PDB file of C-alpha atoms in Angstrom:
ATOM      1  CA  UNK A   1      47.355 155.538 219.153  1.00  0.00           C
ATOM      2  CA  UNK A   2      46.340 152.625 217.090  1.00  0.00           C
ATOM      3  CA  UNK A   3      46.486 152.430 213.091  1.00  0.00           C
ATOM      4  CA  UNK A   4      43.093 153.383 211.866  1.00  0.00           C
ATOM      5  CA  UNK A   5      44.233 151.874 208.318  1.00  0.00           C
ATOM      6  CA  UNK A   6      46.458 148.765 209.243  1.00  0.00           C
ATOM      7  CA  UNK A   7      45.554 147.096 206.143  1.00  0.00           C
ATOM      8  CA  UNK A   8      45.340 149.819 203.181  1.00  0.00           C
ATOM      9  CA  UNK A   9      47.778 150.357 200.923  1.00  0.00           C
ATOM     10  CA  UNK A  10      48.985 152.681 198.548  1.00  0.00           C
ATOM     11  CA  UNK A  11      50.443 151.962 195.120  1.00  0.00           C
ATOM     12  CA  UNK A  12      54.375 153.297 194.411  1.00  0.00           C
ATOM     13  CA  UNK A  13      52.743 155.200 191.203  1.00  0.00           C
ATOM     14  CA  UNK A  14      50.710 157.253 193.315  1.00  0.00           C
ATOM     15  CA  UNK A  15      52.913 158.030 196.153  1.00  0.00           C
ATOM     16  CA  UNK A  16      55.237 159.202 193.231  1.00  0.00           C
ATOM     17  CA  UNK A  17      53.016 162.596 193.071  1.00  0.00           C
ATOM     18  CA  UNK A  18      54.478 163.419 196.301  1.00  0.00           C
ATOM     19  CA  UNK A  19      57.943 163.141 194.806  1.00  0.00           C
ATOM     20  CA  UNK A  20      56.634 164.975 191.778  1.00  0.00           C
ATOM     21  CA  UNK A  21      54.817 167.629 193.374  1.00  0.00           C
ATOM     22  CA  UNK A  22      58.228 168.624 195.367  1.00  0.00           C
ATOM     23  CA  UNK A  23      59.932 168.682 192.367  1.00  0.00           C
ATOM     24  CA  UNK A  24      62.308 171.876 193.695  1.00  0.00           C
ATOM     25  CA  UNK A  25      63.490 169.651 196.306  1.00  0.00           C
ATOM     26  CA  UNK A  26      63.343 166.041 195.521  1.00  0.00           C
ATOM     27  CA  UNK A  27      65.899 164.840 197.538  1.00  0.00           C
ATOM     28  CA  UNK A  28      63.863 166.095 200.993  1.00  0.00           C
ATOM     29  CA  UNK A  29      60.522 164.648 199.770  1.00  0.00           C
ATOM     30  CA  UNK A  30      62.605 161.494 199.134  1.00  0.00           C
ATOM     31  CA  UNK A  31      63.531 161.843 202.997  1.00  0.00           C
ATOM     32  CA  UNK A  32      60.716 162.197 204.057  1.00  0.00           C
ATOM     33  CA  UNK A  33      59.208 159.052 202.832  1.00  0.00           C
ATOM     34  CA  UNK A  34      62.228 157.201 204.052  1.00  0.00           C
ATOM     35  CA  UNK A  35      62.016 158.367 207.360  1.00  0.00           C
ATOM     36  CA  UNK A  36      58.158 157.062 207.144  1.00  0.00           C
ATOM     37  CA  UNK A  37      58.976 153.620 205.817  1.00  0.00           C
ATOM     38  CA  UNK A  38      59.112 154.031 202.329  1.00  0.00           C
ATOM     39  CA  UNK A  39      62.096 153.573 200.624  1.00  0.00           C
ATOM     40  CA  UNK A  40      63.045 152.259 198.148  1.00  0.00           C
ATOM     41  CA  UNK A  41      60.000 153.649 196.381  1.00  0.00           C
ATOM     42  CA  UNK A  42      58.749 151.329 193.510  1.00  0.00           C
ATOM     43  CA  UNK A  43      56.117 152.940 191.070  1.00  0.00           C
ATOM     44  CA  UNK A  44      55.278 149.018 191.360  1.00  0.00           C
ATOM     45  CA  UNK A  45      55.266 148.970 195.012  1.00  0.00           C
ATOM     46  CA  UNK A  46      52.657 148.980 197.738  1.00  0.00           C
ATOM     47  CA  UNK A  47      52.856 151.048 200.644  1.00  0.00           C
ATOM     48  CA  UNK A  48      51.137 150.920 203.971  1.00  0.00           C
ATOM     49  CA  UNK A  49      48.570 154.075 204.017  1.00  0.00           C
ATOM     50  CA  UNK A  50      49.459 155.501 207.666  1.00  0.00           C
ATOM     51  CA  UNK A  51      53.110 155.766 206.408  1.00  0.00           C
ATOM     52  CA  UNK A  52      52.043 158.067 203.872  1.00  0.00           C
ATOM     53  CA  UNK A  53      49.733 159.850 205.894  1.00  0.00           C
ATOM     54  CA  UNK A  54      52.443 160.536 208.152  1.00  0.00           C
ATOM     55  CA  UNK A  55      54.835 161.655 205.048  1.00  0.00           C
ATOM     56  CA  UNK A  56      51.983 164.610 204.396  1.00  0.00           C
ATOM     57  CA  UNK A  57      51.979 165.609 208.050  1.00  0.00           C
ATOM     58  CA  UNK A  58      55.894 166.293 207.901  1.00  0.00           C
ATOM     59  CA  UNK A  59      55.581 167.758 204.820  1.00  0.00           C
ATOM     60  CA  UNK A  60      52.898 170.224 206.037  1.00  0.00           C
ATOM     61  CA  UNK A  61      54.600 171.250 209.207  1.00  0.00           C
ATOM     62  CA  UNK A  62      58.177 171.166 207.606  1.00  0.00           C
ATOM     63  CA  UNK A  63      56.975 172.486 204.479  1.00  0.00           C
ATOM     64  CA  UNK A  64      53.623 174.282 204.332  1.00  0.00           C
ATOM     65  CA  UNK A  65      50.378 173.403 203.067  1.00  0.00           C
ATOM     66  CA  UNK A  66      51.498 175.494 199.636  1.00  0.00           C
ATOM     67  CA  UNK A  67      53.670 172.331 198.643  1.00  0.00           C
ATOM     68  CA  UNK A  68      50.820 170.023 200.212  1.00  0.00           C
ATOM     69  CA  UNK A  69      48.557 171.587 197.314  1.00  0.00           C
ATOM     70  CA  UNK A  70      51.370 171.134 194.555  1.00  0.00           C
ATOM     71  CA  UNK A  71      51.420 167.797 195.440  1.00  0.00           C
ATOM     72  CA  UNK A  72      47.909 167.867 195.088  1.00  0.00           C
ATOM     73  CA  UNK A  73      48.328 169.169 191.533  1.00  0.00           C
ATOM     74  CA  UNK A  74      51.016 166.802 190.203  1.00  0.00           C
ATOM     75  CA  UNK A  75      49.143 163.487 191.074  1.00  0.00           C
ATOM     76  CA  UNK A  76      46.701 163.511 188.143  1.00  0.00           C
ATOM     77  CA  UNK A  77      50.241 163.298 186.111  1.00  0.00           C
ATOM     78  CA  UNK A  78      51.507 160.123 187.195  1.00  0.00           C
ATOM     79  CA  UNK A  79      48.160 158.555 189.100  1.00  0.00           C
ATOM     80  CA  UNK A  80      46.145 156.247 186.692  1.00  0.00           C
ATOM     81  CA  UNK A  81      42.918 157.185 185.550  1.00  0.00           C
ATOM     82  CA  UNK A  82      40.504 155.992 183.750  1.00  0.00           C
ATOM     83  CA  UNK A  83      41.286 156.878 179.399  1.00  0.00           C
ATOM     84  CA  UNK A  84      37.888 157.700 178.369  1.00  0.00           C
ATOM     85  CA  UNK A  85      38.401 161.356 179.953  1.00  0.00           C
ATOM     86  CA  UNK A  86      36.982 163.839 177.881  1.00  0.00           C
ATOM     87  CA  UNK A  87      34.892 166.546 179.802  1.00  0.00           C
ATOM     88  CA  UNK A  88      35.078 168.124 183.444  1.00  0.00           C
ATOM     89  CA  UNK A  89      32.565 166.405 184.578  1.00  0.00           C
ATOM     90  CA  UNK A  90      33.902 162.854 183.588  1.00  0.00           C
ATOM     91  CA  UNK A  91      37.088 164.471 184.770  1.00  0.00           C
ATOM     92  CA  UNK A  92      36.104 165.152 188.425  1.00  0.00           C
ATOM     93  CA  UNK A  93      34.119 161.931 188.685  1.00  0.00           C
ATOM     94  CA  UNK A  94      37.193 160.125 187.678  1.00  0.00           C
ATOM     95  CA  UNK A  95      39.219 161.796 191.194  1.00  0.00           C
ATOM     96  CA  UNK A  96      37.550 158.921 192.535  1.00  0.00           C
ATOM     97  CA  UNK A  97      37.646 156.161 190.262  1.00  0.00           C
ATOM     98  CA  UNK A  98      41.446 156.513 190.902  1.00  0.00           C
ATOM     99  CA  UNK A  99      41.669 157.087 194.435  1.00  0.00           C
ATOM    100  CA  UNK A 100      40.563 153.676 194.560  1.00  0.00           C
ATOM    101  CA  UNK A 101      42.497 152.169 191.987  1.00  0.00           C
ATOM    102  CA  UNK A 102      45.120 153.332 193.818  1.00  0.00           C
ATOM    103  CA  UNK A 103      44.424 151.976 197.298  1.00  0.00           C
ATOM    104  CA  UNK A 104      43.516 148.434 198.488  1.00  0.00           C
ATOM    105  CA  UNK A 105      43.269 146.475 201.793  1.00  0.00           C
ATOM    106  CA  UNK A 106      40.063 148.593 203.062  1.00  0.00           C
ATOM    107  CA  UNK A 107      36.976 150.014 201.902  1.00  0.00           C
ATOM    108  CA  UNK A 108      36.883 152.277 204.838  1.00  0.00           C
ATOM    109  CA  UNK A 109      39.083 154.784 203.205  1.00  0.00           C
ATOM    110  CA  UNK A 110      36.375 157.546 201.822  1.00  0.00           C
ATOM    111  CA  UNK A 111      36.735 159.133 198.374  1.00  0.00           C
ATOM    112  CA  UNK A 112      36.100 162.147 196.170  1.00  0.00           C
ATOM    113  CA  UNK A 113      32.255 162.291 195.601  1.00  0.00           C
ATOM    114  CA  UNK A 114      30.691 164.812 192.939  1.00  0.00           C
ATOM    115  CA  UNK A 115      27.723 166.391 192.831  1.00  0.00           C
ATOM    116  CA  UNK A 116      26.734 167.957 190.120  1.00  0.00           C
ATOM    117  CA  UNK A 117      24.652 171.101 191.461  1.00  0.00           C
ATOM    118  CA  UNK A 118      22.939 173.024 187.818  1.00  0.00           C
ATOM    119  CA  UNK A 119      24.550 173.683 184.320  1.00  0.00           C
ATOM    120  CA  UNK A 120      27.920 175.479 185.836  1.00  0.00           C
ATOM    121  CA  UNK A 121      28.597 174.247 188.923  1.00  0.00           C
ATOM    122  CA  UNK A 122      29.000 171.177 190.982  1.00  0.00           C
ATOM    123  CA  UNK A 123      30.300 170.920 194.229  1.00  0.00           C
ATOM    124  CA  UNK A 124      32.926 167.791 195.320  1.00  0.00           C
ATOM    125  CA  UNK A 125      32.484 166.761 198.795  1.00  0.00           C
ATOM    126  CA  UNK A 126      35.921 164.576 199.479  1.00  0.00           C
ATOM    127  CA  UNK A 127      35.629 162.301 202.963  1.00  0.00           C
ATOM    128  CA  UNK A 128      39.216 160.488 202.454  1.00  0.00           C
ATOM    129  CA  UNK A 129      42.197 160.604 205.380  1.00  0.00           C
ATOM    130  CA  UNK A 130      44.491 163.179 202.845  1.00  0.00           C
ATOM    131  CA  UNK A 131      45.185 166.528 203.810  1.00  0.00           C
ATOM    132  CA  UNK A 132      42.326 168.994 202.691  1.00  0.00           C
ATOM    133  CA  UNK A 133      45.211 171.417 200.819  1.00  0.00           C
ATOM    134  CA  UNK A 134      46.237 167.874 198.949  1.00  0.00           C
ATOM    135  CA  UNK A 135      42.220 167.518 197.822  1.00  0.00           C
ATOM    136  CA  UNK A 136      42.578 171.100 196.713  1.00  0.00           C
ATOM    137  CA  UNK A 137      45.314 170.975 194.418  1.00  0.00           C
ATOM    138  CA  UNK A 138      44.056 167.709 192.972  1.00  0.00           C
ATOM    139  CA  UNK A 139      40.592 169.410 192.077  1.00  0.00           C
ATOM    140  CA  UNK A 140      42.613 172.435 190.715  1.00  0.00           C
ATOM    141  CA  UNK A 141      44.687 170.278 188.257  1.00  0.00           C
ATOM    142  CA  UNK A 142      41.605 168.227 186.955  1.00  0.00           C
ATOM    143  CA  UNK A 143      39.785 171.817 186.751  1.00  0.00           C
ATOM    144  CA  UNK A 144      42.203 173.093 184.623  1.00  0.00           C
ATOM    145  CA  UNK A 145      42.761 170.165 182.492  1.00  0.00           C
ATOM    146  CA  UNK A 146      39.287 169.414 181.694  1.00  0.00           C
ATOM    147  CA  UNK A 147      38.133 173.151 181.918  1.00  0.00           C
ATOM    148  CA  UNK A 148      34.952 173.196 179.110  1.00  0.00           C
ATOM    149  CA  UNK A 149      35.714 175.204 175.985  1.00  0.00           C
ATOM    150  CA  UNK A 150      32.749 177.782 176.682  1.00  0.00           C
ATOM    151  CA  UNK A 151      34.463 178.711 180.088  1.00  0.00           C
ATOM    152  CA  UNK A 152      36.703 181.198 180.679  1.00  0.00           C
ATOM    153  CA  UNK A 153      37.552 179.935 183.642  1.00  0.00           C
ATOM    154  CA  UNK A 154      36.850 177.812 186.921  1.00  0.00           C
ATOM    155  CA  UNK A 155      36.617 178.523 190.177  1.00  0.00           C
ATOM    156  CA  UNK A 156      36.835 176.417 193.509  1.00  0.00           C
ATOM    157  CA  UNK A 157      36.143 177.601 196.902  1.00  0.00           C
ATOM    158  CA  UNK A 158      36.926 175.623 199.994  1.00  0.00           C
ATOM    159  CA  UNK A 159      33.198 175.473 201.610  1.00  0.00           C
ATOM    160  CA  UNK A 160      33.226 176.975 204.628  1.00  0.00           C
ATOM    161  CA  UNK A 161      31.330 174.886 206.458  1.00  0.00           C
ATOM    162  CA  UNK A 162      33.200 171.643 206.525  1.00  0.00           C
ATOM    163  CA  UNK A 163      37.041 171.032 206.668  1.00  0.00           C
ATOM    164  CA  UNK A 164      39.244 168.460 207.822  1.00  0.00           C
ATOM    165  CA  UNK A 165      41.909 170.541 208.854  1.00  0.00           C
ATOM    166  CA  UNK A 166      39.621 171.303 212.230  1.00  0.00           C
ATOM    167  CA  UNK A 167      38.550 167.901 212.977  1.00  0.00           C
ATOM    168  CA  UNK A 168      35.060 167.561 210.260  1.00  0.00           C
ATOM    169  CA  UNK A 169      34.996 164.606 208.832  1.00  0.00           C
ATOM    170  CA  UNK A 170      34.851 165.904 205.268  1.00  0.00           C
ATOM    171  CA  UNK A 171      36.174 168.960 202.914  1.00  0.00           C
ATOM    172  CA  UNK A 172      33.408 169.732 200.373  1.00  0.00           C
ATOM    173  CA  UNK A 173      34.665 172.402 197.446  1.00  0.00           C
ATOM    174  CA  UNK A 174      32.452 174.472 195.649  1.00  0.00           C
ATOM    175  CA  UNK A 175      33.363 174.846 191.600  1.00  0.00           C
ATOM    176  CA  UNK A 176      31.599 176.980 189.216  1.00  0.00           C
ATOM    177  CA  UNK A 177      32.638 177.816 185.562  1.00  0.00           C
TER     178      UNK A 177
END
């Protein structure tokens, strides 16, 4: 099967989350990546995109999709985003801002689109080649960080309708607060 990303890369800062997001067992999401092609990992580096897509996929079926969504969780703590961060919104918007500041080679790679949908909810439809339980987390730890003061809370729901995981092309998640 041929590479459907032969020229994207991903910087060593953001593959770092997967290292980060394991954080229980390092040394086996260290492994991993080496037995994918990356080592040594560089924050600096660049790393080809399949190789990574390939680390998720062994992490998943080694693992489970529970440590796919930690990973998920951890990247907003050592991706870069934007500074000017200061409301949920901005916050969610921002997923994708980084996504591609994170990536280059190919603009074919999708991204994290939001939508907002009234005055408490928005939904964020997410068309990229990572793992749908990855998205997930990711969404989850913006969510929480950027979580308005007037909310108790904020909930996202996978939509039903599309998911990766059985061959859509796109996860879209439902958030209300």
């Amino acid at each position: 099967m041929s590479d459907p990303y032969p020229n994207c890369q991903v910087n060593g800062q953001a593959v770092l989350s997967i290292v980060g997001g394991m954080e229980v067992v390092q040394a086996r999401a260290l492994r991993i990546l080496a037995e994918n092609g990356i080592s040594p990992l560089k924050p600096e580096g660049w790393y080809p995109l399949t190789h990574v897509l390939n680390s998720f996929k062994l992490i998943f079926e080694k693992i489970g999709p529970s440590t796919v969504r930690a990973i998920g969780r951890k990247t907003p703590d050592t991706a870069r985003f934007p500074p000017d961060i200061d409301s949920l919104e901005k916050g969610l918007r921002a997923i994708d801002v980084a996504y591609h500041m994170a990536h280059r080679g190919s603009e074919q790679i999708g991204g994290y689109h939001f939508e907002p949908r009234d005055r408490r909810s928005a939904k964020m439809m997410c068309d990229n080649p990572y793992p749908c339980d990855f998205d997930l987390g990711m969404v989850e730890a913006i969510c929480d960080r950027f979580r308005p003061k007037d909310a108790l809370w904020v909930r996202i729901e996978h939509d039903p309708k599309s998911c990766r995981r059985r061959g859509d092309t796109s996860c879209t998640y439902l958030i209300t607060w």
